[in-house]
Coordinates of C-alpha atoms in Angstrom, one line a residue:
X1 CA -14.6 -25.5 -14.7
X2 CA -13.6 -26.4 -18.1
X3 CA -10.8 -28.9 -18.6
X4 CA -7.3 -27.6 -19.4
X5 CA -6.3 -27.5 -23.0
X6 CA -3.1 -27.3 -25.0
X7 CA -1.5 -24.2 -26.3
X8 CA -0.4 -22.4 -23.2
X9 CA 2.6 -22.4 -21.0
X10 CA 3.6 -22.7 -17.3
X11 CA 2.7 -19.1 -16.6
X12 CA -0.4 -18.7 -18.8
X13 CA -2.6 -21.5 -19.9
X14 CA -4.4 -21.0 -23.1
X15 CA -7.5 -19.6 -21.5
X16 CA -9.4 -19.0 -24.7
X17 CA -9.1 -22.7 -25.6
X18 CA -10.4 -23.7 -22.2
X19 CA -13.8 -22.4 -23.1
X20 CA -13.5 -22.5 -26.9
X21 CA -16.5 -24.9 -27.2
X22 CA -18.7 -22.1 -25.9
X23 CA -20.0 -20.0 -28.7
X24 CA -21.8 -17.4 -26.6
X25 CA -19.4 -14.7 -25.3
X26 CA -21.7 -14.0 -22.4
X27 CA -21.4 -17.5 -21.2
X28 CA -17.6 -17.5 -21.7
X29 CA -17.4 -14.2 -19.7
X30 CA -19.4 -15.7 -16.9
X31 CA -17.2 -18.8 -16.7
X32 CA -14.0 -16.7 -16.7
X33 CA -15.3 -14.4 -14.0
X34 CA -16.4 -17.4 -12.0
X35 CA -12.8 -18.6 -11.9
X36 CA -11.6 -15.4 -10.2
X37 CA -14.7 -15.2 -7.9
X38 CA -14.1 -18.8 -6.7
X39 CA -10.3 -18.6 -6.4
X40 CA -9.1 -19.5 -2.9
X41 CA -7.2 -16.9 -1.0
X42 CA -3.6 -17.1 -2.1
X43 CA -0.4 -15.3 -2.9
X44 CA -2.1 -13.4 -5.8
X45 CA -4.4 -11.7 -3.3
X46 CA -1.5 -11.1 -0.8
X47 CA 0.4 -9.3 -3.6
X48 CA -2.6 -7.3 -4.5
X49 CA -3.0 -6.2 -0.9
X50 CA 0.7 -5.3 -0.5
X51 CA 0.9 -3.3 -3.8
X52 CA -2.2 -1.3 -3.2
X53 CA -1.7 -1.1 0.5
X54 CA 1.8 0.4 0.3
X55 CA 0.4 3.3 -1.7
X56 CA -2.4 3.7 0.8
X57 CA 0.1 3.7 3.6
X58 CA 1.8 6.6 1.9
X59 CA -1.6 8.4 1.4
X60 CA -2.6 8.2 5.1
X61 CA 0.9 8.9 6.4
X62 CA 0.9 12.2 4.4
X63 CA -2.6 13.1 5.6
X64 CA -2.1 12.5 9.3
X65 CA 1.6 13.5 9.6
X66 CA 0.6 17.2 9.2
X67 CA -1.1 17.2 12.5
X68 CA 2.3 16.4 14.2
X69 CA 4.2 18.9 12.1
X70 CA 2.2 22.1 12.3
X71 CA 3.3 22.9 15.8
X72 CA 7.0 22.5 14.7
X73 CA 6.3 24.9 11.8
X74 CA 4.9 27.3 14.4
X75 CA 8.1 27.3 16.4
X76 CA 10.4 27.6 13.4
X77 CA 8.6 30.2 11.4
X78 CA 6.3 32.0 13.8
X79 CA 8.2 31.6 17.1
X80 CA 5.0 30.4 18.8
X81 CA 3.9 27.0 20.2
X82 CA 0.9 26.9 17.9
X83 CA 0.2 28.0 14.3
X84 CA -2.1 30.9 13.7
X85 CA -5.6 29.5 13.4
X86 CA -6.1 30.5 9.8
X87 CA -2.8 29.1 8.6
X88 CA -3.3 25.8 10.6
X89 CA -6.7 25.3 9.0
X90 CA -5.5 26.2 5.5
X91 CA -2.7 23.7 5.6
X92 CA -4.9 20.9 6.9
X93 CA -7.7 21.7 4.4
X94 CA -5.4 21.9 1.4
X95 CA -5.0 18.1 1.2
X96 CA -8.8 17.6 1.4
X97 CA -9.4 20.1 -1.4
X98 CA -7.0 18.2 -3.6
X99 CA -8.6 15.0 -2.6
X100 CA -12.0 16.1 -4.0
X101 CA -10.5 16.9 -7.4
X102 CA -8.4 13.7 -7.6
X103 CA -11.2 11.4 -6.5
X104 CA -13.7 12.7 -9.1
X105 CA -11.1 13.0 -11.9
X106 CA -9.3 9.7 -11.5
X107 CA -12.6 7.9 -10.7
X108 CA -14.1 9.1 -14.0
X109 CA -11.0 8.5 -16.1
X110 CA -10.6 5.0 -14.7
X111 CA -14.1 4.2 -16.1
X112 CA -13.3 5.9 -19.5
X113 CA -9.8 4.8 -20.4
X114 CA -9.1 2.0 -17.9
X115 CA -7.9 1.2 -14.4
X116 CA -4.5 0.1 -15.5
X117 CA -3.7 3.3 -17.5
X118 CA -4.5 5.5 -14.5
X119 CA -2.9 3.3 -11.8
X120 CA 0.5 4.5 -10.8
X121 CA 0.0 8.1 -12.1
X122 CA -1.6 9.1 -8.9
X123 CA 1.4 7.6 -6.9
X124 CA 3.9 9.5 -9.1
X125 CA 2.0 12.7 -8.2
X126 CA 2.1 11.8 -4.5
X127 CA 5.8 11.0 -4.5
X128 CA 6.7 14.2 -6.4
X129 CA 4.6 16.5 -4.3
X130 CA 5.8 14.9 -1.0
X131 CA 9.4 15.5 -1.9
X132 CA 8.6 19.0 -3.0
X133 CA 6.7 19.6 0.3
X134 CA 9.7 18.4 2.3
X135 CA 12.0 20.8 0.4
X136 CA 9.8 23.9 0.7
X137 CA 11.3 27.0 2.2
X138 CA 10.4 30.5 3.2
X139 CA 11.4 33.7 1.4
X140 CA 10.7 37.4 1.6
X141 CA 8.4 37.2 -1.4
X142 CA 6.6 33.9 -0.6
X143 CA 5.4 32.5 2.7
X144 CA 6.2 29.0 3.8
X145 CA 2.5 28.5 4.5
X146 CA 1.7 29.3 0.9
X147 CA 4.3 27.0 -0.5
X148 CA 3.2 24.1 1.7
X149 CA -0.5 24.7 0.8
X150 CA 0.3 24.5 -2.9
X151 CA 2.2 21.2 -2.7
X152 CA -0.4 19.7 -0.3
X153 CA -3.1 20.5 -2.8
X154 CA -1.1 18.7 -5.5
X155 CA -0.5 15.8 -3.1
X156 CA -4.2 15.7 -2.3
X157 CA -5.0 15.2 -6.0
X158 CA -2.8 12.1 -6.1
X159 CA -4.1 10.8 -2.8
X160 CA -7.7 11.4 -3.9
X161 CA -7.0 9.4 -7.1
X162 CA -5.7 6.5 -5.1
X163 CA -9.1 6.0 -3.3
X164 CA -11.3 4.9 -6.2
X165 CA -8.4 3.2 -8.1
X166 CA -7.2 1.1 -5.2
X167 CA -10.7 0.1 -4.0
X168 CA -12.0 -0.8 -7.5
X169 CA -8.9 -2.7 -8.6
X170 CA -8.8 -4.8 -5.4
X171 CA -12.5 -5.4 -5.6
X172 CA -12.5 -6.5 -9.2
X173 CA -9.6 -8.9 -8.6
X174 CA -10.9 -10.3 -5.3
X175 CA -12.7 -13.6 -4.8
X176 CA -16.3 -13.3 -3.6
X177 CA -15.7 -15.1 -0.3
X178 CA -12.9 -12.9 0.9
X179 CA -13.5 -9.6 -1.0
X180 CA -14.4 -7.6 2.1
X181 CA -11.3 -8.8 4.0
X182 CA -9.0 -8.1 1.0
X183 CA -10.3 -4.6 0.4
X184 CA -10.4 -4.0 4.1
X185 CA -6.8 -5.0 4.5
X186 CA -5.8 -2.3 1.9
X187 CA -7.8 0.3 3.9
X188 CA -6.2 -1.0 7.2
X189 CA -3.0 0.5 5.9
X190 CA -4.4 3.8 6.9
X191 CA -3.9 2.8 10.5
X192 CA -0.4 1.7 9.8
X193 CA 0.2 5.0 8.0
X194 CA -1.0 6.9 11.2
X195 CA 1.3 4.6 13.2
X196 CA 4.2 5.3 10.9
X197 CA 3.8 9.0 11.1
X198 CA 3.8 8.9 14.9
X199 CA 6.8 6.5 15.2
X200 CA 8.9 8.5 12.7
X201 CA 8.1 11.7 14.6
X202 CA 9.1 10.1 17.9
X203 CA 12.4 8.7 16.5
X204 CA 13.3 11.9 14.8
X205 CA 12.5 14.1 17.8
X206 CA 14.5 11.7 20.0
X207 CA 17.5 12.0 17.6
X208 CA 17.6 15.8 18.2
X209 CA 16.9 15.6 21.9
X210 CA 20.0 17.5 22.9
X211 CA 19.0 20.5 20.8
X212 CA 15.3 20.6 21.9
X213 CA 15.9 20.0 25.6
X214 CA 17.5 23.4 25.9
X215 CA 14.4 25.4 25.1
X216 CA 11.4 25.6 27.4
X217 CA 9.3 27.7 25.0
X218 CA 9.3 28.7 21.3
X219 CA 10.8 32.1 22.3
X220 CA 13.8 30.4 23.9
X221 CA 14.5 28.1 20.8
X222 CA 18.0 29.2 19.7
X223 CA 19.6 28.7 16.3
X224 CA 20.6 25.1 17.0
X225 CA 17.1 24.3 18.2
X226 CA 15.4 26.0 15.2
X227 CA 17.7 24.2 12.7
X228 CA 16.9 20.9 14.5
X229 CA 13.1 21.4 14.3
X230 CA 13.4 22.5 10.6
X231 CA 15.2 19.2 9.8
X232 CA 12.7 17.2 11.9
X233 CA 9.6 18.3 10.1
X234 CA 11.2 17.8 6.7
X235 CA 12.3 14.3 7.6
X236 CA 8.8 13.4 8.8
X237 CA 7.1 14.7 5.7
X238 CA 9.7 13.3 3.2
X239 CA 9.8 9.8 4.7
X240 CA 6.4 9.1 3.1
X241 CA 8.0 9.0 -0.4
X242 CA 9.9 5.8 0.5
X243 CA 7.0 3.3 0.6
X244 CA 5.5 5.0 -2.4
X245 CA 8.6 4.4 -4.5
X246 CA 8.7 0.7 -3.4
X247 CA 5.1 0.2 -4.7
X248 CA 5.4 2.3 -7.9
X249 CA 6.8 -0.4 -10.3
X250 CA 4.2 -3.0 -9.3
X251 CA 1.4 -0.5 -9.8
X252 CA 2.6 0.4 -13.3
X253 CA 2.8 -3.2 -14.3
X254 CA -0.5 -4.7 -13.1
X255 CA -2.9 -6.2 -15.6
X256 CA -6.1 -4.5 -16.5
X257 CA -9.0 -5.8 -14.3
X258 CA -10.8 -8.6 -16.2
X259 CA -14.2 -7.0 -15.6
X260 CA -13.2 -3.8 -17.3
X261 CA -11.7 -5.8 -20.2
X262 CA -14.8 -7.9 -20.5
X263 CA -17.5 -5.2 -20.1
X264 CA -15.9 -2.0 -21.4
X265 CA -13.3 -3.1 -23.9
X266 CA -15.3 -6.3 -24.7
X267 CA -12.1 -8.2 -25.2
X268 CA -13.0 -11.6 -23.8
X269 CA -9.8 -13.4 -24.7
X270 CA -7.5 -10.8 -23.2
X271 CA -9.6 -10.7 -20.1
X272 CA -9.4 -14.4 -19.6
X273 CA -5.7 -14.4 -20.0
X274 CA -5.4 -11.5 -17.6
X275 CA -7.2 -13.5 -15.0
X276 CA -4.7 -16.3 -15.3
X277 CA -1.9 -13.8 -15.2
X278 CA -3.1 -12.3 -12.0
X279 CA -3.6 -15.6 -10.3
X280 CA 0.0 -16.7 -11.2
X281 CA 1.7 -13.4 -10.5
X282 CA 2.4 -12.1 -14.0
X283 CA 1.7 -8.6 -15.2
X284 CA -0.4 -9.4 -18.2
X285 CA -1.9 -12.3 -20.2
X286 CA -0.4 -13.1 -23.6
X287 CA -3.1 -14.7 -25.7
X288 CA -2.8 -15.7 -29.3
X289 CA -3.4 -12.6 -31.5
X290 CA -5.6 -14.3 -34.0
X291 CA -7.8 -15.9 -31.4
X292 CA -8.0 -12.5 -29.6
X293 CA -9.2 -10.8 -32.8
X294 CA -11.8 -13.5 -33.4
X295 CA -12.9 -13.2 -29.8
X296 CA -13.3 -9.4 -30.1
X297 CA -15.3 -9.8 -33.3
X298 CA -17.6 -12.3 -31.6
X299 CA -18.0 -10.3 -28.5
X300 CA -18.9 -7.1 -30.5
X301 CA -21.8 -9.1 -32.0
X302 CA -23.0 -11.1 -29.0
X303 CA -21.6 -9.8 -25.7
X304 CA -24.5 -8.0 -23.9
X305 CA -22.9 -5.1 -22.0
X306 CA -24.2 -1.6 -22.1
X307 CA -21.7 1.2 -22.8
X308 CA -21.1 4.0 -20.3
X309 CA -22.2 7.5 -21.3
X310 CA -23.3 10.7 -19.6
X311 CA -26.9 10.1 -20.7
X312 CA -26.9 6.5 -19.4
X313 CA -25.2 7.5 -16.2
X314 CA -27.9 10.0 -15.3
X315 CA -30.7 7.7 -16.5
X316 CA -29.2 5.0 -14.3
X317 CA -28.8 7.1 -11.1
X318 CA -32.1 8.9 -11.5
X319 CA -33.9 5.6 -10.9
X320 CA -34.5 5.6 -7.1
X321 CA -33.4 1.9 -6.8
X322 CA -30.0 2.9 -8.1
X323 CA -29.8 6.5 -7.0
X324 CA -30.5 5.7 -3.4
X325 CA -27.4 3.5 -3.3
X326 CA -25.2 6.4 -4.4
X327 CA -27.0 8.7 -2.0
X328 CA -26.3 6.2 0.8
X329 CA -22.6 5.7 0.0
X330 CA -21.9 9.4 -0.5
X331 CA -24.1 10.5 2.4
X332 CA -22.6 8.0 4.8
X333 CA -19.0 9.0 3.8
X334 CA -19.8 12.7 4.2
X335 CA -21.2 12.4 7.7
X336 CA -18.4 10.1 8.7
X337 CA -15.6 12.4 7.6
X338 CA -17.2 15.5 9.2
X339 CA -16.5 13.8 12.6
X340 CA -13.6 11.5 11.7
X341 CA -11.2 14.2 10.2
X342 CA -12.5 16.9 12.6
X343 CA -11.4 14.7 15.5
X344 CA -8.4 12.8 14.1
X345 CA -6.5 15.7 12.4
X346 CA -6.7 17.5 15.8
X347 CA -5.2 14.7 17.9
X348 CA -2.4 17.1 19.0
X349 CA -4.9 19.7 20.1
X350 CA -7.0 17.2 22.0
X351 CA -4.0 15.6 23.7
X352 CA -2.7 19.0 24.7
X353 CA -6.1 19.9 26.2
X354 CA -6.2 16.8 28.4
X355 CA -2.5 17.2 29.5
X356 CA -0.8 14.5 27.3
X357 CA 1.3 17.0 25.2
X358 CA 2.7 19.3 27.9
X359 CA 6.3 19.3 29.0
X360 CA 9.1 21.2 30.6
X361 CA 10.9 21.7 27.2
X362 CA 10.3 21.3 23.5
X363 CA 11.6 17.8 23.5
X364 CA 9.0 16.7 26.0
X365 CA 6.2 18.6 24.2
X366 CA 6.9 17.0 20.8
X367 CA 7.8 13.5 22.0
X368 CA 4.7 13.3 24.2
X369 CA 2.5 14.4 21.3
X370 CA 4.0 11.6 19.3
X371 CA 3.5 9.1 22.1
X372 CA 0.0 10.2 22.7
X373 CA -0.8 9.6 19.0
X374 CA 0.8 6.2 19.2
X375 CA -1.4 5.3 22.2
X376 CA -4.6 6.4 20.4
X377 CA -3.6 4.6 17.1
X378 CA -2.4 1.4 18.8
X379 CA -5.2 1.1 21.3
X380 CA -8.1 2.2 19.1
X381 CA -7.5 2.7 15.4
X382 CA -5.3 -0.3 14.4
X383 CA -7.4 -2.9 16.3
X384 CA -10.5 -1.4 14.8
X385 CA -9.2 -1.8 11.3
X386 CA -8.2 -5.4 11.7
X387 CA -11.3 -6.4 13.6
X388 CA -13.2 -5.2 10.5
X389 CA -10.9 -7.3 8.3
X390 CA -11.6 -10.3 10.4
X391 CA -15.4 -9.9 10.6
X392 CA -16.6 -8.0 7.5
X393 CA -17.2 -11.1 5.4
X394 CA -19.1 -12.9 8.2
X395 CA -21.0 -10.1 10.1
X396 CA -21.5 -8.0 6.9
X397 CA -20.8 -4.4 5.9
X398 CA -24.1 -2.9 6.8
X399 CA -24.3 -4.2 10.4
X400 CA -20.8 -3.1 11.1
X401 CA -21.4 0.4 9.7
X402 CA -24.6 0.8 11.7
X403 CA -22.9 -0.3 14.9
X404 CA -20.0 2.0 14.3
X405 CA -22.2 5.1 13.8
X406 CA -24.2 4.3 16.9
X407 CA -21.2 3.7 19.1
X408 CA -19.2 6.7 18.0
X409 CA -22.4 8.9 18.4
X410 CA -22.6 7.6 22.0
X411 CA -18.9 8.2 22.8
X412 CA -19.0 11.7 21.3
X413 CA -22.1 12.5 23.4
X414 CA -20.4 11.3 26.5
X415 CA -17.2 13.3 25.8
X416 CA -19.1 16.5 24.8
X417 CA -21.7 16.6 27.5
X418 CA -19.5 15.1 30.2
X419 CA -16.3 16.9 29.2
X420 CA -15.8 18.5 32.7
X421 CA -17.2 15.6 34.7
X422 CA -15.4 12.5 33.5
X423 CA -11.8 13.9 33.9
X424 CA -8.8 13.5 31.6
X425 CA -8.6 9.7 32.0
X426 CA -12.3 9.3 31.1
X427 CA -11.9 11.6 28.1
X428 CA -8.9 9.6 26.8
X429 CA -10.7 6.3 27.3
X430 CA -13.8 7.6 25.4
X431 CA -11.6 9.0 22.7
X432 CA -9.8 5.6 22.2
X433 CA -13.2 3.8 22.1
X434 CA -14.5 6.3 19.5
X435 CA -11.3 5.7 17.4
X436 CA -11.9 1.9 17.6
X437 CA -15.5 2.1 16.4
X438 CA -14.7 4.7 13.8
X439 CA -12.5 2.0 12.2
X440 CA -14.5 -1.1 13.2
X441 CA -17.4 0.7 11.6
X442 CA -18.0 3.3 8.9
X443 CA -14.5 4.4 8.2
X444 CA -13.7 1.0 6.7
X445 CA -17.1 0.1 5.3
X446 CA -17.6 3.4 3.5
X447 CA -14.4 2.5 1.6
X448 CA -15.5 -1.1 0.8
X449 CA -19.1 -0.8 -0.2
X450 CA -18.9 1.8 -3.1
X451 CA -16.5 -0.5 -4.9
X452 CA -19.0 -3.3 -4.9
X453 CA -22.5 -2.1 -5.4
X454 CA -22.3 -0.3 -8.8
X455 CA -22.0 -1.8 -12.3
X456 CA -18.5 -2.0 -13.9
X457 CA -19.1 0.9 -16.3
X458 CA -19.7 3.3 -13.4
X459 CA -18.0 1.6 -10.5
X460 CA -14.9 3.8 -10.3
X461 CA -16.9 7.0 -11.0
X462 CA -19.4 6.2 -8.2
X463 CA -16.7 5.4 -5.8
X464 CA -14.9 8.6 -6.6
X465 CA -18.1 10.6 -6.0
X466 CA -18.7 8.9 -2.7
X467 CA -15.2 9.5 -1.6
X468 CA -15.3 13.1 -2.7
X469 CA -18.4 13.7 -0.6
X470 CA -16.4 12.4 2.3
X471 CA -13.6 14.9 1.7
X472 CA -16.2 17.7 1.4
X473 CA -17.3 16.6 4.9
X474 CA -13.7 16.9 6.2
X475 CA -13.4 20.4 4.7
X476 CA -16.6 21.4 6.4
X477 CA -15.3 20.0 9.7
X478 CA -12.0 21.9 9.4
X479 CA -13.3 25.2 8.0
X480 CA -16.7 25.6 9.7
X481 CA -16.8 23.5 12.9
X482 CA -13.2 23.1 13.9
X483 CA -12.4 26.8 14.3
X484 CA -15.2 27.1 16.8
X485 CA -13.0 25.5 19.5
X486 CA -11.1 28.8 19.8
X487 CA -14.2 30.9 20.5
X488 CA -13.5 33.0 23.5
X489 CA -9.9 31.8 23.7
X490 CA -7.4 33.1 26.2
X491 CA -3.7 32.6 26.7
X492 CA -4.4 30.1 29.5
X493 CA -7.3 28.4 27.7
X494 CA -6.7 28.3 23.9
X495 CA -9.7 25.9 23.1
X496 CA -12.5 26.8 25.5
X497 CA -15.2 25.6 23.1
X498 CA -13.7 22.1 22.4
X499 CA -16.5 20.4 24.3
X500 CA -19.1 22.1 22.2
X501 CA -17.3 21.2 19.0
X502 CA -17.3 17.5 20.1
X503 CA -21.1 17.8 20.7
X504 CA -21.5 19.1 17.2
X505 CA -19.5 16.2 15.7
X506 CA -22.0 13.8 17.3
X507 CA -24.8 15.0 15.1
X508 CA -23.3 13.7 11.8
X509 CA -22.9 10.3 13.4
X510 CA -26.6 10.2 14.1
X511 CA -27.5 11.2 10.6
X512 CA -25.1 8.5 9.2
X513 CA -27.3 5.9 10.8
X514 CA -30.1 6.8 8.4
X515 CA -28.0 7.0 5.2
X516 CA -26.6 3.6 6.0
X517 CA -30.2 2.2 5.6
X518 CA -30.0 3.1 1.9
X519 CA -27.1 0.8 1.1
X520 CA -27.4 -2.9 0.2
X521 CA -25.6 -5.7 2.1
X522 CA -22.9 -6.9 -0.3
X523 CA -21.5 -9.7 1.8
X524 CA -20.7 -12.9 -0.2
X525 CA -22.5 -11.6 -3.3
X526 CA -20.8 -11.4 -6.7
X527 CA -20.3 -8.1 -8.3
X528 CA -22.5 -9.3 -11.2
X529 CA -25.3 -10.2 -8.7
X530 CA -25.0 -6.7 -7.1
X531 CA -25.3 -5.2 -10.6
X532 CA -28.5 -7.1 -11.1
X533 CA -27.0 -9.7 -13.4
X534 CA -28.6 -13.1 -12.6
X535 CA -27.3 -16.5 -13.5
X536 CA -30.7 -18.2 -13.7
X537 CA -30.3 -21.6 -15.2
X538 CA -28.7 -24.5 -13.3
X539 CA -25.9 -26.8 -14.5
X540 CA -26.9 -28.9 -17.4
X541 CA -24.7 -31.2 -19.5
X542 CA -21.5 -29.6 -18.3
X543 CA -22.6 -25.9 -18.5
X544 CA -24.0 -23.7 -15.8
X545 CA -26.0 -21.5 -18.1
X546 CA -26.8 -17.9 -17.4
X547 CA -27.1 -14.5 -18.9
X548 CA -26.3 -10.8 -18.4
X549 CA -29.5 -9.2 -17.2
X550 CA -29.3 -5.4 -16.9
X551 CA -33.0 -5.0 -17.8
X552 CA -34.2 -6.2 -14.4
X553 CA -36.3 -3.5 -12.8
X554 CA -35.4 -4.7 -9.3
X555 CA -33.1 -7.3 -7.7
X556 CA -36.0 -9.7 -7.5
X557 CA -37.1 -9.4 -11.1
X558 CA -34.5 -11.8 -12.4
X559 CA -35.1 -14.5 -9.8
X560 CA -36.7 -17.8 -11.0
X561 CA -40.5 -17.6 -11.0
X562 CA -40.8 -21.3 -12.1
X563 CA -40.3 -24.4 -10.1
X564 CA -37.2 -26.6 -10.2
X565 CA -39.1 -29.2 -12.3
X566 CA -40.2 -26.5 -14.9
X567 CA -36.6 -25.4 -15.2
X568 CA -35.4 -28.9 -15.8
X569 CA -38.1 -29.5 -18.3
X570 CA -37.2 -26.2 -20.0
X571 CA -33.5 -27.1 -20.2
X572 CA -34.4 -30.5 -21.7
X573 CA -36.9 -29.2 -24.2
X574 CA -35.0 -26.1 -25.2
X575 CA -37.4 -23.3 -24.3
X576 CA -40.0 -22.1 -21.8
X577 CA -42.6 -19.4 -21.9
X578 CA -43.3 -17.9 -18.6
X579 CA -42.2 -14.6 -17.1
X580 CA -38.9 -15.0 -19.0
X581 CA -38.8 -16.6 -22.4
X582 CA -35.9 -18.4 -24.0
X583 CA -36.0 -18.5 -27.7
X584 CA -34.7 -21.5 -29.7
X585 CA -34.0 -20.9 -33.4
X586 CA -32.2 -22.4 -36.3
X587 CA -30.8 -20.8 -39.5
X588 CA -33.2 -21.7 -42.3
X589 CA -33.2 -20.0 -45.8
X590 CA -31.7 -16.8 -44.4
X591 CA -34.4 -16.3 -41.7
X592 CA -34.7 -17.1 -38.0
X593 CA -37.5 -19.4 -36.9
X594 CA -38.4 -19.1 -33.2
X595 CA -41.0 -18.1 -30.6
X596 CA -40.4 -14.3 -30.7
X597 CA -43.8 -13.6 -32.3
X598 CA -45.5 -15.8 -29.7
X599 CA -43.6 -13.9 -27.0
X600 CA -44.7 -10.6 -28.3
X601 CA -48.4 -11.7 -28.5
X602 CA -48.2 -13.0 -24.9
X603 CA -46.6 -9.9 -23.6
X604 CA -43.6 -11.6 -22.0
X605 CA -39.9 -10.5 -22.1
X606 CA -37.3 -12.2 -24.3
X607 CA -33.8 -12.7 -23.0
X608 CA -30.9 -13.1 -25.3
X609 CA -28.8 -15.8 -23.7
X610 CA -30.5 -19.3 -23.7
X611 CA -29.6 -22.0 -21.3
X612 CA -26.8 -23.7 -23.2
X613 CA -25.6 -27.2 -23.0
X614 CA -22.2 -28.2 -24.4
X615 CA -23.9 -30.2 -27.2
X616 CA -26.2 -27.4 -28.1
X617 CA -23.3 -25.0 -28.5
X618 CA -21.2 -27.4 -30.6
X619 CA -24.2 -28.1 -32.8
X620 CA -24.8 -24.3 -33.2
X621 CA -28.4 -25.1 -32.3
X622 CA -29.0 -22.1 -30.2
X623 CA -29.1 -18.7 -31.8
X624 CA -29.9 -15.7 -29.6
X625 CA -32.1 -12.8 -30.9
X626 CA -31.2 -9.2 -30.4
X627 CA -30.8 -7.9 -26.8
X628 CA -33.9 -6.5 -25.2
X629 CA -34.5 -2.8 -25.7
X630 CA -34.1 -2.0 -22.0
X631 CA -30.6 -3.2 -22.2
X632 CA -29.6 -0.9 -25.0
X633 CA -29.7 2.2 -22.8
X634 CA -27.1 3.9 -25.0
X635 CA -25.0 2.9 -27.9
X636 CA -22.7 5.9 -27.4
X637 CA -19.5 6.0 -25.4
X638 CA -18.4 8.6 -22.9
X639 CA -16.6 10.5 -25.6
X640 CA -19.7 10.7 -27.8
X641 CA -21.6 13.0 -25.4

């Protein structure tokens, strides 16, 4: 790391001056990103987890609270113990439909106009629609179901936007060593959101125990009982706005991620200052304006970073080596969510079928449903999330995901085919084990991996596409597979096909094993390495050397093909002609003198960033040629297409 220099303050050191002696903006970019990659786990990362996690707590609270609320709505507005099947499905699917829109829209906009500009907007949408949902009412001209569906679609848009934004922002700010644990901790708030929904439901139902204990069925629920239930479901839904409000200010004031500022805005000075701001707890770096303008001028001429465009996006993903990764992340998330949401959003139905949500009166029915959810969440879901956090950076993402798919497939097969043989206790045990391996498995890793394995210019878009594929899977589960459980239903047996539905949910878990084979292992690898950027040259005279290599045709193309001795000789002599050629040139009479013509004759590639020593930079001895043609995939921006 460069020595500290004057010109800064206690909060922000003069980051530009720290690397002022380095003329090449690519090298300055690498050194700055190296600082955030190598940062030890500290309070800056804790703040990041809390700020993004509070919003994710709200997201998941909203998603899973509806499973506890629908039966209360049935008693209040339909005078039944369960919602009509069509209304129940529509309310649960509404959030997923909004998720798809939000994930693609916010994911795309975060790559076009910036992560910071979009972050916080999605939380405002969630807070507003949550409060509106809690204040919804029935009228002669408009059904309560229609009103709830409208606001849950709007809520889903905000929740969907939070997926790519939270994942990508945490990923781009995280250190390489602990990146999986940091992003996994944010996603683990999903378990706490489920726990929060169940505990708020239990507390609220207990507060109105007197009114609910007097009614044994929905038909016997008098005016006092109806009013109590009407208040209970509104409190449960509306509570989600509180943690969202607490996180809103901090989301609106975070700095832009350094990688976006470097690669998309190409503002190397501001990006460096933002790194220091993040590590010291301030919202934004404050570099010198003149130095920032000079840095932007230099970066526009020398920083090698392709711009995102529709043409380049399709060209990039139509290459199998890149497209298979997107297919793997999106396919794995799709197959996961078919089973995960199909099972989890129907916790109350499952608990009722195995006798954990029955009671002599409405108080016992709703309190036992909440307690049953708490048992499942505390025994299976929450431990699964945090075991993932503890092991994802040592075991790796891919092994955990494979293991999770295999174990959940096995548990669903046991439950489905042995439904009538293993008894209620056996079903509950298998259900809890399945919940554990959902979360110590693909439910966590499908959130982590898409934020790591794509280049900066498409990272948020690709994460949004992957997440949207998952929510399409949840819609399929709720609209196509879930309703099959009532096939042949009677008053005494409302879900006769539940065992067959569980058998069907086992199939996507099997298919998820194969899509997992398409994704790379991202453990302990930098984001630049995963994007095929290779720091090739070793330390020499105080500089580590390196370049931004997007022209590599495969992850191995950029690896050193020469021996250690050849590299040392090349660094000493200033150039080497092998598979990769470094060009040394000086200004002379307005022309460049170098080995470019020799390289062309020999048919070898020319890279634009030479291995630089501090002396070479200060003497202005190295002068890079133009970037290789394969790097200039498109000079147009998103808006030009």
